[in-house]
Amino acid sequence: MLPKNPILAGIDKFDEPIIYSELKALSEKFNRLPFNEFKNRKVVVLGTSVPNEPPFGEAGTFKYPQFVGRILGFEPIMRSIGGTRLTYDPSNNIYGLAMTKAEADAAGSAIGSERSYETQLDSCWDSDLFFFDHMHNDAGILNALKGNPDYWDDAKDTFKITTANAFDRTWAIGAMNYIIREIYKRNPRAVIMLVNDWRGTATNAINY
């Protein structure tokens, strides 16, 4: 077993010496920097099951933002919920993160496991970094908008952001923009990080 490093405590739960040694090397590299801008920062993570579950579904292992935090020197505040969406379109019974708390309360049990951005960011508005790994579960809703001239650019074969739809919560990109705008209203110095699947296409990567 490799020697323990305080910032990596628990990372070897994979029981994979190669992975552990690589993570340990990364951590030590960041620790040698004269200034690590991530160290001890307040970081909140919002997303789906992707950031909210261990990488390979194994029990008792850190979620990937926690691995990253151990390497960079911060402890992330996990506010992700599996199966959730960004889109808020109550006329079609879609209740995603972009709804306000008042809207969520009014909808009652119809929201299921979904939660308002105001609920998920409670006590976290002063965070240094807002880390989003989202939109995975909005893909079907986005796909349905392909060809719709209000959202889709045929010439470029991708979605388009316009003055009319930029903050329209009934599609995921507008919903994301809406939440980011709300964050900046409360915390103008906030840093926003958007993470997405490396296999992303125009459907789920336009805003990343």
mmCIF file of C-alpha atoms in Angstrom:
data_model
loop_
_atom_site.group_PDB
_atom_site.id
_atom_site.type_symbol
_atom_site.label_atom_id
_atom_site.label_comp_id
_atom_site.label_asym_id
_atom_site.label_seq_id
_atom_site.Cartn_x
_atom_site.Cartn_y
_atom_site.Cartn_z
ATOM 1 C CA MET A 1 0.000 0.000 0.000
ATOM 2 C CA LEU A 2 1.279 3.448 -0.875
ATOM 3 C CA PRO A 3 1.942 5.918 1.960
ATOM 4 C CA LYS A 4 -1.024 8.001 3.013
ATOM 5 C CA ASN A 5 -1.356 11.616 2.027
ATOM 6 C CA PRO A 6 -3.833 13.646 4.155
ATOM 7 C CA ILE A 7 -5.460 15.237 1.128
ATOM 8 C CA LEU A 8 -5.971 11.796 -0.403
ATOM 9 C CA ALA A 9 -7.313 10.028 2.670
ATOM 10 C CA GLY A 10 -9.731 7.411 1.422
ATOM 11 C CA ILE A 11 -8.888 7.719 -2.262
ATOM 12 C CA ASP A 12 -7.328 4.257 -2.305
ATOM 13 C CA LYS A 13 -10.745 2.695 -1.722
ATOM 14 C CA PHE A 14 -10.539 1.592 -5.362
ATOM 15 C CA ASP A 15 -7.729 -0.686 -4.132
ATOM 16 C CA GLU A 16 -5.940 0.176 -7.357
ATOM 17 C CA PRO A 17 -2.300 1.185 -6.682
ATOM 18 C CA ILE A 18 -1.833 2.684 -10.146
ATOM 19 C CA ILE A 19 -4.860 4.970 -9.857
ATOM 20 C CA TYR A 20 -3.876 5.917 -6.319
ATOM 21 C CA SER A 21 -0.300 6.747 -7.282
ATOM 22 C CA GLU A 22 -1.478 8.937 -10.178
ATOM 23 C CA LEU A 23 -3.873 10.842 -7.935
ATOM 24 C CA LYS A 24 -1.207 11.195 -5.276
ATOM 25 C CA ALA A 25 1.203 12.624 -7.854
ATOM 26 C CA LEU A 26 -1.415 15.132 -9.029
ATOM 27 C CA SER A 27 -2.124 16.216 -5.480
ATOM 28 C CA GLU A 28 1.553 16.715 -4.705
ATOM 29 C CA LYS A 29 1.989 18.697 -7.914
ATOM 30 C CA PHE A 30 -0.755 21.127 -6.888
ATOM 31 C CA ASN A 31 0.634 21.314 -3.351
ATOM 32 C CA ARG A 32 3.980 22.469 -4.760
ATOM 33 C CA LEU A 33 2.416 25.421 -6.559
ATOM 34 C CA PRO A 34 3.228 28.785 -4.919
ATOM 35 C CA PHE A 35 -0.476 29.560 -4.972
ATOM 36 C CA ASN A 36 -3.265 27.040 -5.417
ATOM 37 C CA GLU A 37 -6.384 29.074 -6.133
ATOM 38 C CA PHE A 38 -8.613 26.064 -5.396
ATOM 39 C CA LYS A 39 -7.308 25.334 -1.913
ATOM 40 C CA ASN A 40 -9.929 25.758 0.829
ATOM 41 C CA ARG A 41 -12.388 27.343 -1.583
ATOM 42 C CA LYS A 42 -16.125 26.945 -1.104
ATOM 43 C CA VAL A 43 -17.361 24.796 -3.994
ATOM 44 C CA VAL A 44 -20.943 23.651 -4.562
ATOM 45 C CA VAL A 45 -21.762 20.877 -7.035
ATOM 46 C CA LEU A 46 -25.116 20.757 -8.841
ATOM 47 C CA GLY A 47 -26.057 17.996 -11.231
ATOM 48 C CA THR A 48 -27.568 14.612 -11.914
ATOM 49 C CA SER A 49 -26.520 11.119 -10.839
ATOM 50 C CA VAL A 50 -23.270 11.567 -12.799
ATOM 51 C CA PRO A 51 -21.542 13.683 -10.117
ATOM 52 C CA ASN A 52 -23.681 12.206 -7.356
ATOM 53 C CA GLU A 53 -22.588 8.568 -7.578
ATOM 54 C CA PRO A 54 -19.230 6.764 -7.326
ATOM 55 C CA PRO A 55 -17.551 6.573 -10.755
ATOM 56 C CA PHE A 56 -18.180 2.875 -11.259
ATOM 57 C CA GLY A 57 -21.129 2.386 -8.916
ATOM 58 C CA GLU A 58 -18.997 0.768 -6.218
ATOM 59 C CA ALA A 59 -20.118 1.207 -2.628
ATOM 60 C CA GLY A 60 -18.147 3.326 -0.169
ATOM 61 C CA THR A 61 -16.128 5.211 -2.774
ATOM 62 C CA PHE A 62 -15.874 8.935 -3.323
ATOM 63 C CA LYS A 63 -17.920 10.664 -6.008
ATOM 64 C CA TYR A 64 -15.749 12.215 -8.706
ATOM 65 C CA PRO A 65 -16.085 15.849 -7.475
ATOM 66 C CA GLN A 66 -14.836 14.596 -4.091
ATOM 67 C CA PHE A 67 -11.810 13.002 -5.768
ATOM 68 C CA VAL A 68 -11.127 16.288 -7.565
ATOM 69 C CA GLY A 69 -11.562 18.199 -4.318
ATOM 70 C CA ARG A 70 -9.075 15.973 -2.520
ATOM 71 C CA ILE A 71 -6.526 16.600 -5.250
ATOM 72 C CA LEU A 72 -7.030 20.375 -5.409
ATOM 73 C CA GLY A 73 -7.536 21.021 -1.708
ATOM 74 C CA PHE A 74 -11.240 21.681 -1.185
ATOM 75 C CA GLU A 75 -14.227 19.730 0.137
ATOM 76 C CA PRO A 76 -17.155 20.067 -2.314
ATOM 77 C CA ILE A 77 -20.692 20.643 -1.093
ATOM 78 C CA MET A 78 -22.697 17.996 -2.947
ATOM 79 C CA ARG A 79 -26.123 19.270 -4.037
ATOM 80 C CA SER A 80 -26.743 16.931 -6.982
ATOM 81 C CA ILE A 81 -29.783 14.662 -7.337
ATOM 82 C CA GLY A 82 -29.948 11.670 -9.653
ATOM 83 C CA GLY A 83 -32.484 11.744 -12.461
ATOM 84 C CA THR A 84 -33.112 15.490 -12.299
ATOM 85 C CA ARG A 85 -33.308 18.084 -15.041
ATOM 86 C CA LEU A 86 -32.725 21.781 -15.617
ATOM 87 C CA THR A 87 -35.844 22.429 -17.698
ATOM 88 C CA TYR A 88 -38.884 24.026 -16.060
ATOM 89 C CA ASP A 89 -42.010 23.662 -18.195
ATOM 90 C CA PRO A 90 -45.007 23.095 -15.903
ATOM 91 C CA SER A 91 -47.457 23.104 -18.812
ATOM 92 C CA ASN A 92 -45.845 19.806 -19.806
ATOM 93 C CA ASN A 93 -45.346 18.576 -16.229
ATOM 94 C CA ILE A 94 -41.593 19.177 -16.322
ATOM 95 C CA TYR A 95 -40.229 20.523 -13.049
ATOM 96 C CA GLY A 96 -36.474 21.028 -13.151
ATOM 97 C CA LEU A 97 -33.813 22.935 -11.256
ATOM 98 C CA ALA A 98 -34.716 26.276 -12.880
ATOM 99 C CA MET A 99 -37.980 26.579 -10.936
ATOM 100 C CA THR A 100 -38.143 28.930 -7.980
ATOM 101 C CA LYS A 101 -38.916 27.662 -4.494
ATOM 102 C CA ALA A 102 -42.344 29.299 -4.656
ATOM 103 C CA GLU A 103 -43.079 27.470 -7.908
ATOM 104 C CA ALA A 104 -41.886 24.183 -6.404
ATOM 105 C CA ASP A 105 -44.016 24.673 -3.304
ATOM 106 C CA ALA A 106 -47.066 25.461 -5.438
ATOM 107 C CA ALA A 107 -46.567 22.309 -7.519
ATOM 108 C CA GLY A 108 -46.351 20.112 -4.427
ATOM 109 C CA SER A 109 -45.781 16.402 -4.995
ATOM 110 C CA ALA A 110 -45.837 16.865 -8.787
ATOM 111 C CA ILE A 111 -42.147 17.804 -8.714
ATOM 112 C CA GLY A 112 -41.095 14.342 -7.507
ATOM 113 C CA SER A 113 -37.370 14.285 -6.712
ATOM 114 C CA GLU A 114 -36.764 17.614 -8.459
ATOM 115 C CA ARG A 115 -35.757 20.629 -6.369
ATOM 116 C CA SER A 116 -35.577 24.370 -6.952
ATOM 117 C CA TYR A 117 -32.224 26.044 -7.537
ATOM 118 C CA GLU A 118 -33.080 28.234 -4.533
ATOM 119 C CA THR A 119 -33.402 25.154 -2.331
ATOM 120 C CA GLN A 120 -30.255 23.510 -3.666
ATOM 121 C CA LEU A 121 -28.195 26.670 -3.267
ATOM 122 C CA ASP A 122 -29.476 27.525 0.181
ATOM 123 C CA SER A 123 -26.457 28.553 2.320
ATOM 124 C CA CYS A 124 -24.267 28.295 -0.786
ATOM 125 C CA TRP A 125 -24.851 31.606 -2.548
ATOM 126 C CA ASP A 126 -21.474 32.838 -1.285
ATOM 127 C CA SER A 127 -19.593 29.939 -2.889
ATOM 128 C CA ASP A 128 -16.382 30.675 -4.750
ATOM 129 C CA LEU A 129 -17.134 28.089 -7.439
ATOM 130 C CA PHE A 130 -20.478 26.805 -8.762
ATOM 131 C CA PHE A 131 -19.820 23.461 -10.446
ATOM 132 C CA PHE A 132 -22.523 22.167 -12.821
ATOM 133 C CA ASP A 133 -22.543 18.675 -14.312
ATOM 134 C CA HIS A 134 -26.079 18.767 -15.641
ATOM 135 C CA MET A 135 -28.294 18.583 -18.735
ATOM 136 C CA HIS A 136 -27.875 14.812 -19.228
ATOM 137 C CA ASN A 137 -31.549 14.174 -18.426
ATOM 138 C CA ASP A 138 -32.709 17.098 -20.570
ATOM 139 C CA ALA A 139 -31.425 15.523 -23.791
ATOM 140 C CA GLY A 140 -34.788 14.141 -24.858
ATOM 141 C CA ILE A 141 -36.499 17.480 -24.342
ATOM 142 C CA LEU A 142 -33.784 19.220 -26.348
ATOM 143 C CA ASN A 143 -33.983 16.666 -29.151
ATOM 144 C CA ALA A 144 -37.679 17.439 -29.520
ATOM 145 C CA LEU A 145 -36.765 21.056 -30.320
ATOM 146 C CA LYS A 146 -34.592 20.181 -33.304
ATOM 147 C CA GLY A 147 -36.063 21.803 -36.377
ATOM 148 C CA ASN A 148 -38.036 24.319 -34.333
ATOM 149 C CA PRO A 149 -36.966 27.690 -35.821
ATOM 150 C CA ASP A 150 -37.249 29.391 -32.426
ATOM 151 C CA TYR A 151 -34.427 27.206 -31.082
ATOM 152 C CA TRP A 152 -32.740 25.469 -34.005
ATOM 153 C CA ASP A 153 -30.415 26.853 -36.689
ATOM 154 C CA ASP A 154 -30.766 24.661 -39.780
ATOM 155 C CA ALA A 155 -27.846 26.298 -41.550
ATOM 156 C CA LYS A 156 -25.463 25.505 -38.681
ATOM 157 C CA ASP A 157 -27.209 22.269 -37.675
ATOM 158 C CA THR A 158 -27.228 23.219 -34.013
ATOM 159 C CA PHE A 159 -29.261 25.086 -31.418
ATOM 160 C CA LYS A 160 -29.269 28.862 -31.383
ATOM 161 C CA ILE A 161 -29.498 31.290 -28.477
ATOM 162 C CA THR A 162 -31.596 34.361 -29.214
ATOM 163 C CA THR A 163 -32.834 37.364 -27.283
ATOM 164 C CA ALA A 164 -36.212 35.653 -26.985
ATOM 165 C CA ASN A 165 -34.999 32.268 -25.720
ATOM 166 C CA ALA A 166 -31.803 33.115 -23.815
ATOM 167 C CA PHE A 167 -33.510 32.823 -20.426
ATOM 168 C CA ASP A 168 -36.498 30.725 -21.491
ATOM 169 C CA ARG A 169 -36.712 28.030 -18.812
ATOM 170 C CA THR A 170 -38.756 25.674 -21.001
ATOM 171 C CA TRP A 171 -35.534 24.517 -22.679
ATOM 172 C CA ALA A 172 -32.377 23.424 -20.881
ATOM 173 C CA ILE A 173 -30.026 26.045 -22.265
ATOM 174 C CA GLY A 174 -32.307 28.905 -21.322
ATOM 175 C CA ALA A 175 -32.868 27.238 -17.939
ATOM 176 C CA MET A 176 -29.125 27.056 -17.329
ATOM 177 C CA ASN A 177 -28.679 30.687 -18.330
ATOM 178 C CA TYR A 178 -31.539 31.657 -15.997
ATOM 179 C CA ILE A 179 -29.906 29.929 -13.008
ATOM 180 C CA ILE A 180 -26.518 31.467 -13.776
ATOM 181 C CA ARG A 181 -28.117 34.921 -13.960
ATOM 182 C CA GLU A 182 -29.719 34.339 -10.555
ATOM 183 C CA ILE A 183 -26.350 33.315 -9.118
ATOM 184 C CA TYR A 184 -24.682 36.479 -10.396
ATOM 185 C CA LYS A 185 -27.466 38.629 -8.953
ATOM 186 C CA ARG A 186 -26.578 37.301 -5.505
ATOM 187 C CA ASN A 187 -22.864 36.760 -5.987
ATOM 188 C CA PRO A 188 -21.265 38.920 -8.711
ATOM 189 C CA ARG A 189 -17.826 37.417 -8.066
ATOM 190 C CA ALA A 190 -19.026 33.830 -8.570
ATOM 191 C CA VAL A 191 -17.045 31.512 -10.832
ATOM 192 C CA ILE A 192 -19.187 29.120 -12.876
ATOM 193 C CA MET A 193 -17.830 25.800 -14.136
ATOM 194 C CA LEU A 194 -19.849 23.725 -16.613
ATOM 195 C CA VAL A 195 -18.810 20.103 -17.068
ATOM 196 C CA ASN A 196 -20.277 17.765 -19.650
ATOM 197 C CA ASP A 197 -19.794 14.314 -21.139
ATOM 198 C CA TRP A 198 -16.748 14.274 -23.434
ATOM 199 C CA ARG A 199 -18.937 12.548 -26.033
ATOM 200 C CA GLY A 200 -21.238 15.606 -26.087
ATOM 201 C CA THR A 201 -22.889 16.643 -29.348
ATOM 202 C CA ALA A 202 -24.705 19.787 -30.368
ATOM 203 C CA THR A 203 -27.647 18.491 -28.364
ATOM 204 C CA ASN A 204 -25.985 18.594 -24.965
ATOM 205 C CA ALA A 205 -22.778 20.561 -25.439
ATOM 206 C CA ILE A 206 -23.847 23.877 -27.007
ATOM 207 C CA ASN A 207 -23.519 25.808 -23.782
ATOM 208 C CA TYR A 208 -20.326 24.130 -22.585
#
